[in-house]
mmCIF file of C-alpha atoms in Angstrom:
data_model
loop_
_atom_site.group_PDB
_atom_site.id
_atom_site.type_symbol
_atom_site.label_atom_id
_atom_site.label_comp_id
_atom_site.label_asym_id
_atom_site.label_seq_id
_atom_site.Cartn_x
_atom_site.Cartn_y
_atom_site.Cartn_z
ATOM 1 C CA MET A 1 36.528 198.646 259.124
ATOM 2 C CA THR A 2 38.770 198.497 256.063
ATOM 3 C CA THR A 3 39.060 195.400 253.957
ATOM 4 C CA SER A 4 42.507 194.360 252.782
ATOM 5 C CA PHE A 5 42.941 194.448 249.017
ATOM 6 C CA ASP A 6 43.635 191.087 247.399
ATOM 7 C CA ARG A 7 45.940 191.628 244.418
ATOM 8 C CA ARG A 8 45.254 188.123 243.097
ATOM 9 C CA ARG A 9 41.713 189.153 242.133
ATOM 10 C CA VAL A 10 43.068 191.606 239.542
ATOM 11 C CA ASN A 11 43.945 189.974 236.225
ATOM 12 C CA GLY A 12 45.593 192.993 234.631
ATOM 13 C CA PRO A 13 49.246 194.060 234.891
ATOM 14 C CA ASP A 14 50.577 196.239 237.677
ATOM 15 C CA GLU A 15 51.491 199.038 235.270
ATOM 16 C CA THR A 16 50.545 199.923 231.727
ATOM 17 C CA PHE A 17 52.833 201.348 229.075
ATOM 18 C CA GLN A 18 52.148 203.167 225.864
ATOM 19 C CA PRO A 19 52.781 201.037 222.722
ATOM 20 C CA ILE A 20 56.021 201.839 220.984
ATOM 21 C CA TYR A 21 54.326 202.741 217.691
ATOM 22 C CA ASN A 22 52.465 205.562 219.468
ATOM 23 C CA ILE A 23 55.541 207.067 221.098
ATOM 24 C CA SER A 24 56.571 210.423 219.714
ATOM 25 C CA LEU A 25 59.803 210.171 217.754
ATOM 26 C CA SER A 26 61.360 213.315 219.162
ATOM 27 C CA ASN A 27 60.965 215.772 221.975
ATOM 28 C CA SER A 28 59.977 219.407 221.669
ATOM 29 C CA ASN A 29 63.266 220.504 220.111
ATOM 30 C CA GLY A 30 63.412 217.483 217.783
ATOM 31 C CA GLU A 31 66.807 216.215 218.932
ATOM 32 C CA ARG A 32 66.237 212.669 220.152
ATOM 33 C CA PRO A 33 63.585 209.939 220.576
ATOM 34 C CA LEU A 34 61.775 209.620 223.877
ATOM 35 C CA TRP A 35 62.367 205.951 224.710
ATOM 36 C CA ASN A 36 65.339 204.454 226.561
ATOM 37 C CA LEU A 37 67.056 201.228 225.540
ATOM 38 C CA ASN A 38 69.961 199.278 226.965
ATOM 39 C CA GLU A 39 73.077 200.327 225.083
ATOM 40 C CA TYR A 40 74.735 196.950 225.652
ATOM 41 C CA SER A 41 71.975 195.128 223.752
ATOM 42 C CA LEU A 42 72.407 197.077 220.526
ATOM 43 C CA LEU A 43 74.695 196.869 217.537
ATOM 44 C CA GLN A 44 76.135 200.338 217.691
ATOM 45 C CA ASP A 45 79.129 202.423 218.595
ATOM 46 C CA PRO A 46 79.712 201.969 222.360
ATOM 47 C CA CYS A 47 80.756 205.614 222.593
ATOM 48 C CA ALA A 48 77.336 206.796 221.370
ATOM 49 C CA MET A 49 74.105 206.944 223.365
ATOM 50 C CA PRO A 50 71.299 204.583 222.292
ATOM 51 C CA THR A 51 68.982 207.471 221.512
ATOM 52 C CA GLN A 52 71.532 208.903 219.092
ATOM 53 C CA SER A 53 71.960 205.756 216.986
ATOM 54 C CA LEU A 54 68.370 204.411 216.826
ATOM 55 C CA THR A 55 65.449 205.599 214.803
ATOM 56 C CA LEU A 56 61.915 204.426 214.106
ATOM 57 C CA HIS A 57 61.089 204.472 210.412
ATOM 58 C CA THR A 58 58.421 203.199 208.029
ATOM 59 C CA GLN A 59 59.293 200.684 205.337
ATOM 60 C CA VAL A 60 57.021 199.591 202.499
ATOM 61 C CA THR A 61 57.039 195.793 202.218
ATOM 62 C CA GLY A 62 55.125 193.120 200.367
ATOM 63 C CA PRO A 63 53.196 193.210 197.109
ATOM 64 C CA ASP A 64 50.349 195.119 198.787
ATOM 65 C CA GLY A 65 52.626 197.984 199.816
ATOM 66 C CA LEU A 66 52.109 197.594 203.569
ATOM 67 C CA ASN A 67 53.771 200.155 205.819
ATOM 68 C CA VAL A 68 55.803 198.373 208.515
ATOM 69 C CA MET A 69 57.209 200.284 211.490
ATOM 70 C CA ARG A 70 60.614 199.040 212.633
ATOM 71 C CA ILE A 71 63.575 200.162 214.701
ATOM 72 C CA ALA A 72 66.807 200.589 212.750
ATOM 73 C CA GLN A 73 70.243 201.964 213.440
ATOM 74 C CA LYS A 74 71.838 204.895 211.719
ATOM 75 C CA ASN A 75 75.494 205.715 211.266
ATOM 76 C CA PHE A 76 76.682 202.180 212.028
ATOM 77 C CA ASN A 77 80.424 202.287 212.712
ATOM 78 C CA LYS A 78 81.878 199.823 215.211
ATOM 79 C CA ARG A 79 80.528 196.887 217.153
ATOM 80 C CA ILE A 80 80.516 196.814 220.929
ATOM 81 C CA ASP A 81 83.726 194.764 221.072
ATOM 82 C CA ARG A 82 85.393 197.208 218.616
ATOM 83 C CA ARG A 83 85.355 194.737 215.727
ATOM 84 C CA ASP A 84 84.537 195.694 212.177
ATOM 85 C CA ALA A 85 81.471 194.146 210.579
ATOM 86 C CA HIS A 86 83.490 191.476 208.758
ATOM 87 C CA ASP A 87 85.938 190.709 211.581
ATOM 88 C CA SER A 88 85.710 187.493 213.576
ATOM 89 C CA ARG A 89 86.835 186.733 217.101
ATOM 90 C CA PRO A 90 90.085 184.837 217.744
ATOM 91 C CA ILE A 91 89.663 181.088 218.128
ATOM 92 C CA TYR A 92 91.377 178.529 220.340
ATOM 93 C CA ILE A 93 91.362 174.816 219.446
ATOM 94 C CA GLN A 94 92.683 172.117 221.775
ATOM 95 C CA PRO A 95 92.297 168.492 220.606
ATOM 96 C CA GLY A 96 92.704 165.511 222.926
ATOM 97 C CA ILE A 97 91.095 167.243 225.888
ATOM 98 C CA ILE A 98 89.272 164.055 227.070
ATOM 99 C CA PRO A 99 91.658 161.091 227.469
ATOM 100 C CA SER A 100 88.889 158.472 227.787
ATOM 101 C CA ALA A 101 87.326 159.352 224.403
ATOM 102 C CA SER A 102 88.506 158.153 221.002
ATOM 103 C CA GLY A 103 88.827 161.784 219.989
ATOM 104 C CA SER A 104 87.926 165.121 221.534
ATOM 105 C CA ALA A 105 88.353 168.832 220.990
ATOM 106 C CA LEU A 106 87.719 172.080 222.843
ATOM 107 C CA LEU A 107 86.868 175.121 220.723
ATOM 108 C CA GLU A 108 86.692 178.648 222.128
ATOM 109 C CA SER A 109 85.744 181.841 220.321
ATOM 110 C CA GLY A 110 85.210 184.889 222.481
ATOM 111 C CA ASN A 111 82.932 183.866 225.339
ATOM 112 C CA THR A 112 81.644 180.784 223.508
ATOM 113 C CA LYS A 113 83.111 177.435 224.558
ATOM 114 C CA ILE A 114 82.194 174.103 222.966
ATOM 115 C CA LEU A 115 83.450 170.661 223.961
ATOM 116 C CA CYS A 116 83.153 167.695 221.601
ATOM 117 C CA SER A 117 83.935 164.022 222.204
ATOM 118 C CA VAL A 118 83.927 161.151 219.694
ATOM 119 C CA HIS A 119 83.375 157.526 220.709
ATOM 120 C CA GLY A 120 83.942 154.734 218.231
ATOM 121 C CA PRO A 121 83.858 153.252 215.748
ATOM 122 C CA ARG A 122 81.977 150.596 217.694
ATOM 123 C CA GLN A 123 80.591 147.334 216.463
ATOM 124 C CA VAL A 124 76.802 147.328 216.200
ATOM 125 C CA ARG A 125 75.327 144.122 217.599
ATOM 126 C CA GLY A 126 71.854 142.742 217.140
ATOM 127 C CA ARG A 127 71.093 144.700 213.977
ATOM 128 C CA GLN A 128 70.863 143.894 210.322
ATOM 129 C CA TYR A 129 74.130 144.103 208.418
ATOM 130 C CA ALA A 130 74.904 147.597 207.115
ATOM 131 C CA GLY A 131 77.486 148.316 204.448
ATOM 132 C CA LYS A 132 78.628 151.534 206.096
ATOM 133 C CA ALA A 133 78.832 153.027 209.558
ATOM 134 C CA GLU A 134 76.116 155.175 211.082
ATOM 135 C CA LEU A 135 76.830 158.605 212.558
ATOM 136 C CA ASN A 136 74.990 159.565 215.753
ATOM 137 C CA VAL A 137 75.187 163.193 216.887
ATOM 138 C CA LEU A 138 74.084 164.516 220.278
ATOM 139 C CA PHE A 139 74.003 168.309 220.616
ATOM 140 C CA GLN A 140 73.253 169.561 224.113
ATOM 141 C CA LEU A 141 73.581 172.694 226.207
ATOM 142 C CA ALA A 142 75.191 172.723 229.610
ATOM 143 C CA PRO A 143 72.663 173.870 232.250
ATOM 144 C CA PHE A 144 74.924 176.824 233.095
ATOM 145 C CA CYS A 145 75.761 177.943 229.526
ATOM 146 C CA ASN A 146 73.239 180.823 229.525
ATOM 147 C CA THR A 147 72.440 183.577 231.997
ATOM 148 C CA GLU A 148 69.440 181.580 233.256
ATOM 149 C CA ARG A 149 70.227 178.101 234.528
ATOM 150 C CA MET A 150 68.297 175.342 232.771
ATOM 151 C CA LYS A 151 66.997 172.095 234.176
ATOM 152 C CA PRO A 152 69.117 169.120 233.044
ATOM 153 C CA GLY A 153 67.346 166.635 230.821
ATOM 154 C CA LYS A 154 65.544 166.761 227.502
ATOM 155 C CA GLU A 155 65.303 170.550 227.707
ATOM 156 C CA THR A 156 69.042 170.904 227.118
ATOM 157 C CA GLU A 157 69.128 168.583 224.076
ATOM 158 C CA LEU A 158 68.691 170.288 220.693
ATOM 159 C CA PRO A 159 67.687 167.900 217.886
ATOM 160 C CA GLY A 160 67.672 170.646 215.230
ATOM 161 C CA PRO A 161 71.337 171.667 215.610
ATOM 162 C CA ALA A 162 72.292 167.981 215.921
ATOM 163 C CA SER A 163 70.676 167.289 212.548
ATOM 164 C CA LEU A 164 72.569 170.196 210.948
ATOM 165 C CA VAL A 165 75.878 168.969 212.375
ATOM 166 C CA GLN A 166 75.199 165.490 211.028
ATOM 167 C CA GLN A 167 74.282 166.913 207.626
ATOM 168 C CA ALA A 168 77.520 168.923 207.503
ATOM 169 C CA LEU A 169 79.780 166.022 208.540
ATOM 170 C CA LEU A 170 78.353 163.164 206.462
ATOM 171 C CA PRO A 171 79.763 164.240 203.042
ATOM 172 C CA ALA A 172 83.303 164.324 204.471
ATOM 173 C CA LEU A 173 83.297 160.951 206.271
ATOM 174 C CA ARG A 174 84.202 157.706 204.503
ATOM 175 C CA LEU A 175 81.672 155.596 206.345
ATOM 176 C CA GLU A 176 81.778 152.852 203.706
ATOM 177 C CA LEU A 177 85.150 151.778 205.118
ATOM 178 C CA LEU A 178 83.540 150.939 208.490
ATOM 179 C CA PRO A 179 80.702 148.465 207.874
ATOM 180 C CA LYS A 180 78.411 147.364 210.691
ATOM 181 C CA SER A 181 79.692 150.002 213.114
ATOM 182 C CA SER A 182 78.610 153.277 214.673
ATOM 183 C CA ILE A 183 80.320 156.549 215.542
ATOM 184 C CA ASP A 184 78.938 158.687 218.364
ATOM 185 C CA VAL A 185 79.621 162.436 218.427
ATOM 186 C CA HIS A 186 78.707 164.308 221.626
ATOM 187 C CA ILE A 187 78.767 168.116 221.493
ATOM 188 C CA THR A 188 78.295 170.132 224.681
ATOM 189 C CA VAL A 189 78.005 173.921 224.764
ATOM 190 C CA LEU A 190 79.762 175.052 227.937
ATOM 191 C CA ASP A 191 79.252 178.782 227.363
ATOM 192 C CA SER A 192 77.047 180.409 224.731
ATOM 193 C CA ASP A 193 77.689 183.862 223.286
ATOM 194 C CA THR A 194 76.513 183.577 219.696
ATOM 195 C CA SER A 195 73.482 182.640 217.610
ATOM 196 C CA THR A 196 72.112 179.121 217.269
ATOM 197 C CA LEU A 197 73.647 178.777 213.821
ATOM 198 C CA GLY A 198 76.885 180.090 215.288
ATOM 199 C CA LEU A 199 76.822 177.268 217.834
ATOM 200 C CA VAL A 200 76.175 174.782 215.038
ATOM 201 C CA ALA A 201 79.108 176.137 213.016
ATOM 202 C CA MET A 202 81.453 175.898 215.996
ATOM 203 C CA GLY A 203 80.099 172.441 216.813
ATOM 204 C CA VAL A 204 80.873 171.260 213.277
ATOM 205 C CA SER A 205 84.441 172.576 213.522
ATOM 206 C CA ALA A 206 84.987 170.982 216.937
ATOM 207 C CA ALA A 207 83.464 167.662 215.831
ATOM 208 C CA SER A 208 85.586 167.552 212.688
ATOM 209 C CA THR A 209 88.741 168.159 214.731
ATOM 210 C CA ALA A 210 87.741 165.444 217.211
ATOM 211 C CA LEU A 211 87.017 162.978 214.387
ATOM 212 C CA ALA A 212 90.437 163.652 212.894
ATOM 213 C CA GLN A 213 92.060 163.089 216.291
ATOM 214 C CA ALA A 214 90.126 159.812 216.626
ATOM 215 C CA GLY A 215 91.598 158.537 213.363
ATOM 216 C CA ILE A 216 88.317 158.397 211.425
ATOM 217 C CA GLU A 217 89.160 158.564 207.725
ATOM 218 C CA MET A 218 87.731 161.655 206.050
ATOM 219 C CA LEU A 219 88.004 163.410 202.711
ATOM 220 C CA GLY A 220 88.869 166.552 204.653
ATOM 221 C CA MET A 221 88.003 168.415 207.826
ATOM 222 C CA VAL A 222 84.778 170.430 207.805
ATOM 223 C CA MET A 223 84.832 173.984 209.135
ATOM 224 C CA GLY A 224 81.787 176.157 209.799
ATOM 225 C CA SER A 225 81.290 179.915 209.964
ATOM 226 C CA SER A 226 78.234 182.075 210.620
ATOM 227 C CA ALA A 227 76.971 185.616 210.199
ATOM 228 C CA SER A 228 73.883 187.644 211.122
ATOM 229 C CA ALA A 229 72.280 190.653 209.459
ATOM 230 C CA ALA A 230 71.100 193.755 211.338
ATOM 231 C CA VAL A 231 68.821 196.401 209.846
ATOM 232 C CA THR A 232 70.541 199.787 209.535
ATOM 233 C CA LEU A 233 69.329 203.154 208.294
ATOM 234 C CA PRO A 234 71.947 205.149 206.351
ATOM 235 C CA GLU A 235 71.766 208.850 205.686
ATOM 236 C CA GLN A 236 69.664 208.490 202.529
ATOM 237 C CA GLY A 237 66.797 207.052 204.579
ATOM 238 C CA MET A 238 66.497 203.612 202.934
ATOM 239 C CA SER A 239 66.897 200.697 205.329
ATOM 240 C CA GLU A 240 69.470 198.045 204.479
ATOM 241 C CA GLN A 241 71.100 195.018 206.055
ATOM 242 C CA ARG A 242 74.525 195.083 207.658
ATOM 243 C CA TRP A 243 76.052 191.607 207.838
ATOM 244 C CA LEU A 244 78.090 190.836 210.959
ATOM 245 C CA VAL A 245 80.557 187.949 210.853
ATOM 246 C CA ASP A 246 80.765 185.756 213.964
ATOM 247 C CA PRO A 247 77.954 187.585 215.827
ATOM 248 C CA ALA A 248 77.805 187.784 219.593
ATOM 249 C CA LEU A 249 74.635 186.809 221.439
ATOM 250 C CA HIS A 250 73.318 190.373 221.784
ATOM 251 C CA GLU A 251 74.007 190.984 218.078
ATOM 252 C CA ALA A 252 72.186 187.842 216.984
ATOM 253 C CA ALA A 253 69.204 188.708 219.205
ATOM 254 C CA HIS A 254 68.566 191.926 217.241
ATOM 255 C CA ALA A 255 69.279 190.453 213.797
ATOM 256 C CA ASN A 256 66.569 189.611 211.286
ATOM 257 C CA ALA A 257 68.570 187.138 209.159
ATOM 258 C CA HIS A 258 71.115 184.434 209.957
ATOM 259 C CA PHE A 259 73.560 182.629 207.704
ATOM 260 C CA MET A 260 75.825 179.595 208.132
ATOM 261 C CA ILE A 261 78.117 177.821 205.712
ATOM 262 C CA CYS A 262 80.183 174.671 206.304
ATOM 263 C CA THR A 263 82.974 173.839 203.877
ATOM 264 C CA ILE A 264 85.801 171.368 203.285
ATOM 265 C CA PRO A 265 88.688 173.801 202.714
ATOM 266 C CA ALA A 266 91.008 171.064 201.413
ATOM 267 C CA LEU A 267 88.591 170.296 198.555
ATOM 268 C CA ALA A 268 86.931 173.723 198.212
ATOM 269 C CA ARG A 269 83.519 172.102 198.643
ATOM 270 C CA THR A 270 80.428 173.099 200.630
ATOM 271 C CA THR A 271 78.660 170.536 202.806
ATOM 272 C CA CYS A 272 75.966 172.652 204.494
ATOM 273 C CA TYR A 273 74.400 175.997 203.580
ATOM 274 C CA VAL A 274 71.706 177.562 205.779
ATOM 275 C CA LEU A 275 70.113 180.976 205.182
ATOM 276 C CA ASP A 276 67.271 181.993 207.498
ATOM 277 C CA GLY A 277 65.346 185.270 207.345
ATOM 278 C CA PRO A 278 64.500 188.018 204.834
ATOM 279 C CA ILE A 279 67.237 189.103 202.426
ATOM 280 C CA PHE A 280 67.406 192.661 201.092
ATOM 281 C CA ASP A 281 70.279 192.216 198.628
ATOM 282 C CA MET A 282 71.630 188.917 197.277
ATOM 283 C CA ASN A 283 74.896 190.580 196.273
ATOM 284 C CA GLN A 284 75.657 191.082 199.962
ATOM 285 C CA VAL A 285 75.004 187.381 200.546
ATOM 286 C CA ARG A 286 77.558 186.490 197.863
ATOM 287 C CA VAL A 287 80.121 188.790 199.460
ATOM 288 C CA ILE A 288 79.525 187.427 202.948
ATOM 289 C CA SER A 289 79.720 183.859 201.585
ATOM 290 C CA ASP A 290 83.234 184.519 200.282
ATOM 291 C CA ILE A 291 84.210 186.015 203.648
ATOM 292 C CA LEU A 292 82.893 183.002 205.571
ATOM 293 C CA VAL A 293 84.683 180.609 203.213
ATOM 294 C CA ALA A 294 87.934 182.499 203.828
ATOM 295 C CA ARG A 295 87.350 182.262 207.582
ATOM 296 C CA GLY A 296 86.835 178.513 207.226
ATOM 297 C CA ILE A 297 90.258 178.259 205.584
ATOM 298 C CA GLU A 298 91.819 180.091 208.537
ATOM 299 C CA MET A 299 90.071 177.795 211.026
ATOM 300 C CA HIS A 300 91.222 174.760 209.040
ATOM 301 C CA ALA A 301 94.831 175.924 209.327
ATOM 302 C CA ALA A 302 94.453 176.462 213.086
ATOM 303 C CA ALA A 303 92.905 173.005 213.585
ATOM 304 C CA ALA A 304 95.584 171.308 211.476
ATOM 305 C CA GLN A 305 98.333 173.028 213.452
ATOM 306 C CA ALA A 306 96.731 171.973 216.755
ATOM 307 C CA LEU A 307 96.530 168.349 215.578
ATOM 308 C CA TYR A 308 100.142 168.466 214.391
ATOM 309 C CA LYS A 309 101.307 169.663 217.812
ATOM 310 C CA LEU A 310 99.331 166.864 219.467
ATOM 311 C CA VAL A 311 101.283 164.241 217.524
#
């Protein structure tokens, strides 16, 4: 009599795999690595195979000279959508998309879609007198914005991005002209195809356009731009960072540094500056900052033209 095997009694995995740092880098003829990766999840030339553009190399980091194994790309040419490293995706701005709101705006860039609505200024009752208005920002994800559907509720609300949006908008708003009142900004991500900082940058641009459409007095509209850095391995064998403007979701997932800057193009002033991750060369950061500022000027012109057509 045979006893049926109960799989639940086994705590280990069904299959075991060799760790990646023990995999041989090349086959017998030394042409290519032995692992397979999804070519659509890499920052590489779409015409090249993943095994031809990836390599595993050792980099010395830290004051103790530790050897760190990491995957890098070599011979970086074009991105998957055929953009250059410093090219951004076309944008579409439509203000006044929600008639019931004081101001609203829809911002699209590639596959990313963000909807923003502004309610107010409203009179605050039952509170102590305040000499200027308060700005409340709600940043949330639609349950269907990602590949995996999320449960509606607190899981879709992001307090971190909401705080960054508020920080970027406050220097531009003249809240002292609206005492004892509140302004509510609701940002909803309908479709996400960029990094978290990329969503924040687009949310700032959409919120600024919606505030302008609502008639809230500002020193100038705030526009945000973002970039991510991927580790590449040139021919000389030293790893370096390749900054990608307006990264897609698969590009941001394989990046080791993220950057966002929010500016007031009309005044040439910066309201928010976020740099997250290790930086190999600060000169590249200065160059990418100038590129993101120039992109903010282009977005400002597009938003102003959209508001002019609405009038």
